Amino acid sequence: MEATLNFLGTGTSMGVPTLGCDCPVCTSLDPHDRRLRPSVALQWSEPQGGQNRVVVIDTGPDFREQMLHAGIPRVDAVFYTHAHADHILGMDDLRPLSFAAFKRGGPIPLFADPATSDVLTRIFDYTFSAHSTYPNKARVLLKPLQHSNQVHGADFIRVPLIHGDMEIVGYRFGNAAYLTDVSGIPEESFELLRGIDVLVLSSLRHVPHPSHATVGQALEWAARIGARQTWLTHIAHDLGHEDTNRQLPANVRLAYDGLSVPIIL
Ligand SMILES: [Zn+2]
Ligand SMILES: [Zn+2]
């Protein structure tokens, strides 16, 4: 199936511009240098019936604005990478979309590993607690993440990743993969990425960070994975869009908010 990968946000946890900062990137007039918190939406039409489907990976603090800006009117499922604030804090903004989903047939499934489910359950206690009496809680259902996860004819493969001292999750779907917040890629995960055409890989900045890849590290992994095109995301204010792109190999580019890439599911 043909699908579109839409970058809702490509910034690091603090976003770019970063509050209180007057560096050249934070004050840049280039719209590519404005980066909301990291998330992508995957959209496709089912071959039978032509029903539009939308899967979102992570719901960060900018989720509502991102969905309004992208004009995406529904969500069929969410996949979570890990439970840091920049990836989960917009979960509650699924509410109106979840009411519509519930009327169509059921709650929105949220796929998450046990560690992420634990944090979501604690932070959004009023949503997930069996004792919650809050009537307008999101109609969402936590689903234990499997190796292979089906959503309306699309298959999402769990790709284990290292993020500092945590094991987190990336996803492969069709000929593409979304790997964010990466500081290490286990050997077996390279196998799961074999043959992809479109790679999304996080790369924070040039200066080393304990839980994020530098541009240099990301380029090494990108070369080894060998996708036709690699898009870097989760970008800090150290990296200006134009300047950085000029220094990258031809098949690697910084992603930017609003970028749409065609893929095959
Ligand atoms: Zn992050
Ligand atoms: Zn700055």
XYZ file of N, CA and C and ligand atoms in Angstrom:
797
model
N 0.845 -1.199 0.000
C 0.000 0.000 0.000
C 0.883 1.253 0.000
N 0.441 2.246 -0.752
C 1.132 3.534 -0.707
C 0.708 4.275 0.558
N 1.661 4.923 1.186
C 1.368 5.665 2.411
C 2.227 6.925 2.447
N 1.852 7.835 3.335
C 2.616 9.070 3.507
C 3.103 9.154 4.943
N 4.377 9.456 5.070
C 4.957 9.680 6.392
C 5.084 11.186 6.569
N 4.343 11.710 7.547
C 4.256 13.154 7.742
C 4.977 13.514 9.047
N 5.975 14.376 8.957
C 6.727 14.774 10.153
C 5.954 15.864 10.890
N 5.365 15.496 12.031
C 4.616 16.469 12.834
C 5.568 17.351 13.640
N 6.693 16.785 14.043
C 7.690 17.546 14.796
C 9.040 16.896 14.655
N 10.089 17.724 14.592
C 11.448 17.202 14.372
C 12.444 17.769 15.386
N 11.930 18.399 16.452
C 12.810 19.029 17.427
C 13.174 18.104 18.570
N 14.153 18.530 19.336
C 14.517 17.803 20.542
C 13.509 18.115 21.653
N 13.763 17.567 22.846
C 12.756 17.637 23.912
C 12.354 19.067 24.257
N 13.266 20.020 24.153
C 12.950 21.405 24.511
C 12.332 22.178 23.366
N 12.319 21.599 22.173
C 11.820 22.319 21.011
C 12.812 23.369 20.548
N 12.637 23.815 19.314
C 13.458 24.889 18.740
C 12.510 25.894 18.084
N 12.547 27.206 18.398
C 13.447 27.838 19.353
C 13.278 27.275 20.766
N 14.389 27.301 21.494
C 14.406 26.878 22.884
C 14.127 28.102 23.761
N 13.269 27.922 24.758
C 12.880 29.061 25.603
C 14.112 29.765 26.167
N 14.126 31.077 26.057
C 15.184 31.879 26.661
C 16.467 31.934 25.868
N 16.509 31.319 24.690
C 17.759 31.256 23.934
C 17.727 32.247 22.766
N 18.844 32.945 22.559
C 18.910 33.868 21.420
C 20.028 33.486 20.453
N 20.310 32.185 20.369
C 21.349 31.701 19.451
C 20.891 31.889 18.001
N 21.817 31.760 17.030
C 21.447 31.998 15.624
C 20.315 31.096 15.131
N 20.241 29.850 15.594
C 19.177 28.954 15.118
C 17.844 29.327 15.766
N 17.871 29.623 17.066
C 16.625 29.986 17.761
C 16.049 31.303 17.249
N 16.894 32.165 16.694
C 16.403 33.457 16.184
C 16.349 33.474 14.656
N 16.584 32.318 14.033
C 16.589 32.226 12.573
C 15.208 32.542 11.998
N 15.188 33.154 10.816
C 13.920 33.440 10.136
C 13.514 32.289 9.216
N 14.391 31.307 9.046
C 14.074 30.143 8.196
C 13.054 29.268 8.924
N 11.863 29.073 8.336
C 10.840 28.248 9.011
C 11.314 26.813 9.280
N 12.300 26.330 8.515
C 12.834 24.979 8.771
C 13.552 24.892 10.119
N 13.911 26.047 10.686
C 14.583 26.046 11.983
C 13.601 26.099 13.156
N 12.318 26.007 12.888
C 11.323 25.924 13.973
C 10.893 24.478 14.094
N 11.202 23.890 15.215
C 10.976 22.441 15.361
C 10.162 22.145 16.612
N 8.986 21.556 16.402
C 8.171 21.092 17.530
C 8.701 19.740 18.007
N 8.124 19.260 19.091
C 8.612 18.008 19.672
C 8.353 16.839 18.724
N 9.201 15.780 18.809
C 9.266 14.768 17.746
C 8.045 13.844 17.691
N 7.509 13.708 16.470
C 6.385 12.804 16.229
C 6.200 12.685 14.722
N 5.660 11.549 14.289
C 5.272 11.390 12.877
C 3.863 10.807 12.806
N 3.193 11.124 11.694
C 1.896 10.511 11.392
C 2.033 9.754 10.082
N 1.489 8.558 10.082
C 1.528 7.712 8.896
C 0.096 7.617 8.386
N -0.110 7.939 7.112
C -1.475 7.958 6.567
C -1.552 7.106 5.315
N -2.630 6.339 5.212
C -2.843 5.545 4.007
C -4.334 5.273 3.819
N -4.688 4.848 2.601
C -6.067 4.456 2.314
C -6.097 2.953 2.156
N -7.057 2.315 2.804
C -7.169 0.864 2.660
C -7.588 0.519 1.239
N -6.963 -0.543 0.666
C -7.274 -0.902 -0.715
C -8.762 -1.223 -0.894
N -9.362 -1.937 0.065
C -10.803 -2.213 -0.028
C -11.572 -1.126 0.720
N -12.403 -0.412 -0.019
C -13.256 0.588 0.616
C -12.640 1.969 0.693
N -11.324 2.054 0.537
C -10.666 3.357 0.505
C -10.698 4.128 1.813
N -10.930 3.434 2.924
C -10.968 4.113 4.229
C -9.590 4.695 4.563
N -9.568 5.975 4.933
C -8.299 6.589 5.349
C -7.915 6.114 6.733
N -6.649 5.800 6.902
C -6.144 5.353 8.201
C -4.985 6.242 8.632
N -4.902 6.470 9.940
C -3.837 7.312 10.483
C -3.239 6.643 11.720
N -1.942 6.455 11.691
C -1.210 5.982 12.864
C -0.216 7.067 13.257
N -0.175 7.378 14.541
C 0.754 8.381 15.040
C 1.801 7.678 15.895
N 3.052 8.076 15.746
C 4.085 7.568 16.650
C 4.431 8.693 17.616
N 4.100 8.473 18.884
C 4.270 9.385 20.008
C 3.297 10.567 19.946
N 2.863 10.984 21.119
C 1.992 12.151 21.270
C 2.647 13.087 22.280
N 3.504 13.959 21.787
C 4.237 14.871 22.672
C 3.408 16.077 23.063
N 4.048 17.018 23.778
C 3.323 18.194 24.278
C 2.774 19.104 23.180
N 3.262 18.976 21.943
C 2.767 19.807 20.840
C 1.714 19.090 20.001
N 1.265 17.928 20.443
C 0.401 17.071 19.614
C -0.816 17.810 19.039
N -1.506 18.575 19.896
C -2.741 19.226 19.435
C -2.461 20.195 18.286
N -1.476 21.078 18.491
C -1.128 22.052 17.444
C -0.659 21.335 16.177
N 0.079 20.270 16.355
C 0.607 19.549 15.198
C -0.527 18.957 14.355
N -1.512 18.377 15.028
C -2.620 17.758 14.306
C -3.487 18.813 13.622
N -3.677 19.957 14.304
C -4.439 21.046 13.687
C -3.720 21.540 12.441
N -2.409 21.738 12.578
C -1.624 22.278 11.476
C -1.585 21.312 10.296
N -1.474 20.025 10.587
C -1.410 19.023 9.515
C -2.799 18.724 8.952
N -3.852 19.177 9.629
C -5.218 18.932 9.152
C -5.598 17.464 9.191
N -5.105 16.753 10.197
C -5.403 15.316 10.307
C -6.598 15.141 11.242
N -7.710 14.592 10.737
C -8.950 14.594 11.515
C -9.203 13.336 12.340
N -8.307 12.349 12.283
C -8.591 11.097 12.997
C -7.273 10.422 13.390
N -7.374 9.499 14.349
C -6.249 8.637 14.687
C -6.793 7.229 14.888
N -6.198 6.258 14.214
C -6.627 4.860 14.348
C -5.807 4.091 15.367
N -4.576 4.526 15.627
C -3.725 3.864 16.623
C -2.538 4.764 16.917
N -1.978 4.584 18.123
C -0.749 5.289 18.494
C 0.288 4.246 18.885
N 1.509 4.446 18.430
C 2.636 3.630 18.882
C 3.575 4.533 19.681
N 3.963 4.065 20.861
C 4.868 4.851 21.701
C 6.286 4.289 21.640
N 7.261 5.208 21.644
C 8.674 4.792 21.627
C 9.214 4.621 23.043
N 8.863 5.541 23.933
C 9.277 5.490 25.345
C 8.529 6.595 26.083
N 8.713 6.640 27.397
C 7.816 7.460 28.218
C 8.410 8.797 28.659
N 9.364 9.340 27.910
C 9.827 10.682 28.271
C 8.792 11.729 27.846
N 8.821 12.872 28.569
C 7.769 13.890 28.422
C 7.549 14.319 26.976
N 8.641 14.485 26.225
C 8.499 14.997 24.854
C 7.817 14.000 23.923
N 7.539 12.787 24.412
C 6.916 11.756 23.571
C 5.513 11.356 24.034
N 5.138 11.726 25.257
C 3.850 11.226 25.766
C 2.881 12.304 26.257
N 3.361 13.519 26.545
C 2.508 14.441 27.314
C 1.270 14.944 26.577
N 1.180 14.689 25.273
C -0.032 15.093 24.544
C -1.097 14.018 24.503
N -0.895 12.915 25.215
C -1.856 11.801 25.133
C -3.292 12.265 25.374
N -3.473 13.168 26.338
C -4.824 13.589 26.697
C -5.528 14.319 25.550
N -4.748 14.892 24.632
C -5.350 15.588 23.495
C -5.909 14.625 22.455
N -5.757 13.337 22.689
C -6.456 12.355 21.849
C -7.954 12.351 22.148
N -8.369 12.994 23.253
C -9.770 12.842 23.690
C -10.816 13.045 22.602
N -10.838 14.230 21.938
C -11.924 14.398 20.950
C -11.852 13.369 19.825
N -10.636 13.036 19.396
C -10.503 12.029 18.329
C -10.935 10.658 18.837
N -10.702 10.418 20.122
C -11.065 9.111 20.683
C -12.580 8.981 20.854
N -13.264 10.099 21.115
C -14.727 10.017 21.214
C -15.299 9.602 19.864
N -14.737 10.204 18.787
C -15.209 9.864 17.438
C -14.864 8.411 17.110
N -13.659 7.975 17.484
C -13.244 6.585 17.217
C -14.170 5.621 17.955
N -14.505 5.985 19.180
C -15.347 5.113 20.003
C -16.720 4.934 19.361
N -17.240 6.036 18.821
C -18.544 5.952 18.131
C -18.443 5.060 16.897
N -17.279 5.111 16.231
C -17.098 4.286 15.019
C -16.917 2.814 15.365
N -16.556 2.494 16.604
C -16.410 1.068 16.889
C -15.597 0.717 18.111
N -14.750 1.602 18.619
C -13.999 1.232 19.808
C -12.948 2.256 20.167
N -12.275 2.022 21.310
C -11.252 2.963 21.760
C -10.045 2.963 20.824
N -9.241 4.018 20.885
C -8.004 4.070 20.102
C -6.962 3.192 20.808
N -6.403 2.192 20.120
C -5.358 1.383 20.750
C -4.047 2.167 20.869
N -3.436 2.069 22.050
C -2.129 2.689 22.293
C -1.133 1.557 22.501
N -0.252 1.351 21.560
C 0.726 0.272 21.659
C 1.945 0.775 22.426
N 2.297 0.053 23.492
C 3.418 0.504 24.325
C 4.040 -0.692 25.025
N 5.348 -0.596 25.283
C 6.010 -1.656 26.047
C 5.660 -1.485 27.534
N 5.979 -2.467 28.387
C 5.529 -2.399 29.783
C 6.010 -1.150 30.525
N 7.258 -0.725 30.290
C 7.779 0.438 31.018
C 7.001 1.698 30.631
N 6.697 1.839 29.358
C 5.954 3.016 28.886
C 4.510 2.971 29.381
N 3.902 1.779 29.341
C 2.533 1.638 29.852
C 2.445 2.027 31.315
N 3.447 1.622 32.101
C 3.457 1.958 33.534
C 3.419 3.463 33.739
N 4.260 4.176 33.007
C 4.327 5.628 33.185
C 3.030 6.284 32.713
N 2.523 5.862 31.549
C 1.255 6.426 31.052
C 0.140 6.217 32.070
N 0.109 5.019 32.663
C -0.945 4.684 33.626
C -0.847 5.559 34.870
N 0.386 5.877 35.274
C 0.572 6.722 36.463
C 0.225 8.170 36.174
N 0.781 8.704 35.057
C 0.582 10.127 34.756
C -0.880 10.410 34.444
N -1.494 9.524 33.674
C -2.887 9.723 33.268
C -3.786 8.760 34.040
N -3.585 8.754 35.351
C -4.350 7.890 36.250
C -5.862 8.040 36.039
N -6.300 9.300 35.825
C -7.744 9.549 35.667
C -8.285 8.951 34.373
N -7.381 8.575 33.456
C -7.803 7.925 32.213
C -7.820 6.405 32.365
N -6.776 5.880 32.995
C -6.584 4.432 32.961
C -7.076 3.703 34.208
N -7.242 4.418 35.330
C -7.662 3.740 36.549
C -9.078 3.163 36.405
N -9.235 1.921 36.880
C -10.552 1.283 36.848
C -11.527 2.051 37.738
N -11.002 2.839 38.680
C -11.865 3.571 39.617
C -12.160 4.991 39.154
N -11.624 5.361 37.995
C -11.809 6.732 37.528
C -13.284 7.008 37.255
N -13.743 8.142 37.751
C -15.137 8.517 37.500
C -15.218 9.696 36.545
N -14.072 10.108 35.992
C -14.015 11.252 35.080
C -14.729 10.891 33.780
N -15.851 11.538 33.474
C -16.662 11.082 32.335
C -16.035 11.364 30.975
N -15.199 12.418 30.886
C -14.657 12.803 29.576
C -13.259 12.277 29.331
N -12.920 11.174 29.994
C -11.579 10.628 29.790
C -11.441 10.072 28.371
N -10.197 10.040 27.894
C -9.935 9.541 26.541
C -10.390 8.095 26.427
N -11.041 7.798 25.302
C -11.421 6.404 25.022
C -10.221 5.750 24.338
N -9.272 5.304 25.154
C -8.044 4.696 24.642
C -7.804 3.399 25.393
N -7.075 2.493 24.762
C -6.821 1.192 25.358
C -5.351 0.840 25.181
N -4.647 0.656 26.303
C -3.231 0.267 26.214
C -3.126 -1.159 25.705
N -2.311 -1.369 24.692
C -2.111 -2.703 24.121
C -0.644 -3.075 24.282
N -0.377 -4.271 24.847
C 1.017 -4.682 24.997
C 1.687 -4.805 23.630
N 2.808 -4.151 23.484
C 3.525 -4.162 22.216
C 4.101 -5.555 21.958
N 3.852 -6.063 20.756
C 4.414 -7.358 20.342
C 5.581 -7.111 19.390
N 6.208 -8.180 18.945
C 7.244 -8.021 17.914
C 6.612 -7.458 16.644
N 5.449 -8.008 16.293
C 4.756 -7.574 15.085
C 3.341 -7.150 15.480
N 2.924 -5.971 15.045
C 1.663 -5.388 15.506
C 0.868 -4.916 14.288
N -0.375 -5.411 14.159
C -1.181 -5.131 12.965
C -2.165 -3.994 13.223
N -2.217 -3.055 12.281
C -3.228 -2.001 12.324
C -3.815 -1.855 10.929
N -5.049 -2.315 10.739
C -5.759 -2.135 9.465
C -4.882 -2.473 8.265
N -4.284 -3.644 8.291
C -3.525 -4.119 7.134
C -2.071 -3.687 7.102
N -1.644 -2.845 8.046
C -0.229 -2.450 8.107
C 0.435 -3.161 9.282
N 1.695 -3.515 9.090
C 2.435 -4.257 10.107
C 3.527 -3.363 10.696
N 3.524 -3.223 12.015
C 4.532 -2.413 12.705
C 5.436 -3.343 13.511
N 6.712 -3.382 13.127
C 7.674 -4.270 13.771
C 8.431 -3.493 14.842
N 8.486 -4.069 16.008
C 9.236 -3.452 17.111
C 10.733 -3.590 16.854
N 11.446 -2.474 16.938
C 12.907 -2.482 16.745
C 13.554 -1.997 18.049
N 14.141 -2.902 18.847
C 14.756 -2.476 20.114
C 15.916 -1.495 19.886
N 15.952 -0.453 20.719
C 16.989 0.583 20.626
C 17.493 0.905 22.024
N 18.669 1.515 22.078
C 19.212 1.973 23.357
C 19.131 3.497 23.407
N 18.636 4.018 24.554
C 18.514 5.470 24.780
C 19.110 5.727 26.161
N 20.408 6.093 26.210
C 21.083 6.231 27.507
C 21.100 4.888 28.213
N 20.488 4.826 29.408
C 20.468 3.544 30.125
C 19.126 2.820 29.976
N 18.311 3.260 29.027
C 16.996 2.624 28.813
C 17.005 1.807 27.531
N 16.181 0.727 27.522
C 15.850 0.115 26.236
C 14.520 0.707 25.781
N 14.512 1.259 24.587
C 13.286 1.863 24.059
C 12.952 1.187 22.731
N 11.970 1.747 22.024
C 11.437 1.068 20.856
C 11.445 1.982 19.632
N 11.941 1.443 18.525
C 11.739 2.067 17.220
C 10.792 1.180 16.439
N 10.380 1.640 15.256
C 9.421 0.863 14.473
C 9.849 0.766 13.024
N 9.662 -0.437 12.488
C 9.743 -0.617 11.045
C 8.340 -0.851 10.508
N 7.996 -0.194 9.411
C 6.705 -0.407 8.757
C 6.971 -0.345 7.261
N 6.658 -1.441 6.578
C 6.889 -1.514 5.135
C 8.351 -1.244 4.811
N 8.576 -0.281 3.893
C 9.960 -0.016 3.471
C 10.590 1.131 4.259
N 10.034 1.429 5.432
C 10.533 2.564 6.213
C 10.723 2.189 7.678
N 11.491 3.007 8.389
C 11.665 2.812 9.830
C 11.794 4.170 10.506
N 11.297 4.232 11.746
C 11.356 5.456 12.551
C 12.098 5.122 13.844
N 13.299 5.660 13.976
C 14.151 5.364 15.131
C 14.511 6.684 15.791
N 13.886 6.994 16.917
C 14.194 8.261 17.573
C 14.797 8.026 18.956
N 15.502 9.038 19.443
C 16.123 8.994 20.772
C 17.132 7.856 20.901
N 17.915 7.682 19.871
C 18.836 6.553 19.789
C 20.221 6.957 20.296
N 20.765 6.154 21.217
C 22.192 6.286 21.519
C 22.930 5.000 21.174
N 22.167 3.926 20.924
C 22.783 2.670 20.507
C 21.772 1.820 19.760
N 22.274 1.050 18.784
C 21.410 0.129 18.036
C 21.936 -1.289 18.252
N 21.163 -2.149 18.943
C 21.619 -3.525 19.158
C 21.826 -4.239 17.820
N 22.776 -5.164 17.816
C 23.128 -5.872 16.580
C 21.888 -6.499 15.921
N 20.997 -7.119 16.742
C 19.846 -7.800 16.120
C 18.883 -6.804 15.464
N 18.924 -5.560 15.913
C 18.010 -4.574 15.317
C 18.434 -4.207 13.896
N 19.749 -4.278 13.616
C 20.181 -4.020 12.234
C 19.537 -5.020 11.276
N 19.364 -6.268 11.765
C 18.715 -7.301 10.939
C 17.285 -6.906 10.587
N 16.586 -6.329 11.586
C 15.179 -5.956 11.377
C 15.032 -4.804 10.393
N 16.135 -4.104 10.144
C 16.085 -2.916 9.282
C 16.557 -3.208 7.864
N 16.883 -4.457 7.627
C 17.446 -4.838 6.338
C 16.483 -4.491 5.192
N 17.020 -3.855 4.142
C 16.240 -3.618 2.918
C 15.331 -2.404 2.956
N 15.391 -1.581 4.004
C 14.485 -0.419 4.011
C 14.973 0.658 3.036
N 14.016 1.437 2.528
C 14.329 2.525 1.594
C 14.382 3.878 2.292
N 13.537 4.037 3.317
C 13.418 5.330 4.002
C 13.710 5.125 5.488
N 14.748 5.792 5.956
C 15.133 5.678 7.370
C 14.973 7.038 8.033
N 14.289 7.049 9.168
C 14.245 8.246 10.014
C 15.047 7.918 11.258
N 16.026 8.752 11.541
C 16.983 8.461 12.604
C 17.236 9.740 13.393
N 17.280 9.625 14.730
C 17.496 10.840 15.506
C 18.967 11.200 15.568
N 19.209 12.497 15.589
C 20.567 13.008 15.700
C 20.476 14.385 16.312
N 20.992 14.517 17.528
C 20.745 15.720 18.331
C 21.582 16.909 17.882
N 22.902 16.665 17.727
C 23.860 17.774 17.528
C 25.226 17.164 17.257
N 26.256 18.002 17.135
C 27.612 17.464 16.933
C 28.278 17.078 18.261
N 27.944 17.811 19.324
C 28.575 17.571 20.631
C 27.983 16.303 21.258
N 28.827 15.374 21.742
C 28.295 14.128 22.324
C 27.318 14.373 23.470
N 26.356 13.465 23.613
C 25.322 13.534 24.649
C 25.144 12.105 25.166
N 24.904 11.909 26.465
C 24.837 10.531 26.993
C 23.698 9.686 26.425
N 22.628 10.279 25.947
C 21.513 9.448 25.498
C 21.033 9.753 24.082
N 21.832 10.494 23.321
C 21.455 10.788 21.928
C 22.672 10.690 21.012
N 22.417 10.256 19.771
C 23.489 10.161 18.784
C 23.901 11.547 18.294
N 25.193 11.690 18.010
C 25.673 12.878 17.304
C 25.373 12.702 15.811
N 25.598 13.762 15.047
C 25.434 13.665 13.590
C 26.396 12.606 13.044
N 27.636 12.620 13.529
C 28.626 11.660 13.031
C 28.202 10.218 13.276
N 27.706 9.939 14.486
C 27.255 8.579 14.812
C 26.069 8.177 13.933
N 25.141 9.098 13.768
C 23.955 8.807 12.939
C 24.368 8.516 11.502
N 25.351 9.251 10.990
C 25.802 9.017 9.607
C 26.427 7.628 9.472
N 27.160 7.203 10.497
C 27.745 5.844 10.453
C 26.646 4.788 10.384
N 25.640 4.925 11.255
C 24.532 3.947 11.252
C 23.768 4.020 9.928
N 23.527 5.236 9.455
C 22.784 5.398 8.196
C 23.513 4.681 7.062
N 24.836 4.809 7.026
C 25.622 4.163 5.967
C 25.510 2.655 6.091
N 25.567 2.159 7.328
C 25.486 0.709 7.522
C 24.096 0.179 7.153
N 23.039 0.888 7.531
C 21.674 0.435 7.230
C 21.410 0.562 5.728
N 21.952 1.602 5.112
C 21.956 1.686 3.651
C 20.620 2.014 3.011
N 19.772 2.774 3.708
C 18.495 3.183 3.097
C 18.763 4.130 1.931
N 17.811 4.170 0.979
C 17.941 5.066 -0.165
C 17.981 6.517 0.321
N 17.133 6.841 1.315
C 17.200 8.171 1.912
C 17.069 8.086 3.428
N 17.850 8.936 4.102
C 17.796 9.002 5.564
C 17.439 10.427 5.964
N 16.460 10.518 6.879
C 16.024 11.810 7.400
C 16.392 11.871 8.877
N 17.111 12.918 9.278
C 17.490 13.070 10.690
C 16.421 13.873 11.424
N 16.130 13.469 12.658
C 15.095 14.149 13.447
C 15.554 14.302 14.904
N 14.672 14.819 15.778
C 14.993 15.065 17.197
C 16.232 15.965 17.289
N 16.119 17.119 16.613
C 17.276 17.988 16.356
C 17.295 19.149 17.353
N 18.454 19.409 17.933
C 18.622 20.510 18.886
C 18.899 21.814 18.141
N 18.983 22.898 18.903
C 19.207 24.225 18.293
C 20.656 24.440 17.886
N 21.491 23.431 18.084
C 22.881 23.528 17.615
C 22.965 23.441 16.089
N 21.952 22.814 15.468
C 22.044 22.519 14.036
C 21.108 23.410 13.225
N 21.670 24.323 12.469
C 20.878 25.131 11.540
C 20.530 24.287 10.322
N 19.328 24.471 9.795
C 18.840 23.610 8.720
C 19.731 23.688 7.480
N 19.896 24.895 6.939
C 20.642 25.058 5.678
C 22.107 24.663 5.840
N 22.736 25.210 6.845
C 24.173 24.958 7.077
C 24.464 23.479 7.224
N 23.628 22.809 8.044
C 23.873 21.388 8.310
C 23.652 20.567 7.050
N 22.575 20.845 6.330
C 22.289 20.071 5.117
C 23.424 20.162 4.107
N 24.066 21.315 4.036
C 25.169 21.489 3.078
C 26.330 20.542 3.380
N 26.445 20.134 4.652
C 27.578 19.285 5.040
C 27.238 17.795 5.013
N 25.989 17.459 4.730
C 25.579 16.047 4.801
C 25.731 15.363 3.441
N 25.910 14.014 3.440
C 25.920 13.279 2.176
C 24.591 13.484 1.434
N 24.604 13.246 0.120
C 23.440 13.576 -0.722
C 22.168 12.847 -0.293
N 22.289 11.645 0.264
C 21.080 10.874 0.603
C 20.690 11.006 2.080
N 21.274 11.978 2.773
C 20.916 12.239 4.180
C 20.557 13.718 4.312
N 19.409 13.988 4.939
C 18.973 15.383 5.127
C 18.350 15.535 6.506
N 18.398 16.754 7.032
C 17.618 17.046 8.233
C 16.141 17.057 7.830
N 15.325 16.340 8.591
C 13.885 16.454 8.394
C 13.441 17.813 8.938
N 12.220 18.213 8.604
C 11.671 19.462 9.137
C 10.172 19.281 9.343
N 9.621 20.091 10.224
C 8.195 19.996 10.543
C 7.380 20.237 9.274
N 6.460 19.350 8.989
C 5.602 19.492 7.812
C 6.081 18.684 6.620
N 7.295 18.134 6.695
C 7.816 17.303 5.596
C 6.930 16.059 5.424
N 6.634 15.725 4.163
C 5.886 14.513 3.843
C 6.737 13.648 2.937
N 6.843 12.381 3.269
C 7.658 11.448 2.477
C 6.788 10.268 2.078
N 6.746 9.924 0.783
C 5.979 8.744 0.386
C 6.712 7.465 0.761
N 5.981 6.491 1.249
C 6.560 5.187 1.568
C 5.615 4.095 1.067
N 6.081 2.854 1.160
C 5.241 1.703 0.806
C 5.046 0.854 2.059
N 3.801 0.637 2.429
C 3.523 -0.180 3.624
C 3.427 -1.648 3.248
Zn 12.983 12.624 23.050
Zn 19.116 28.364 20.756
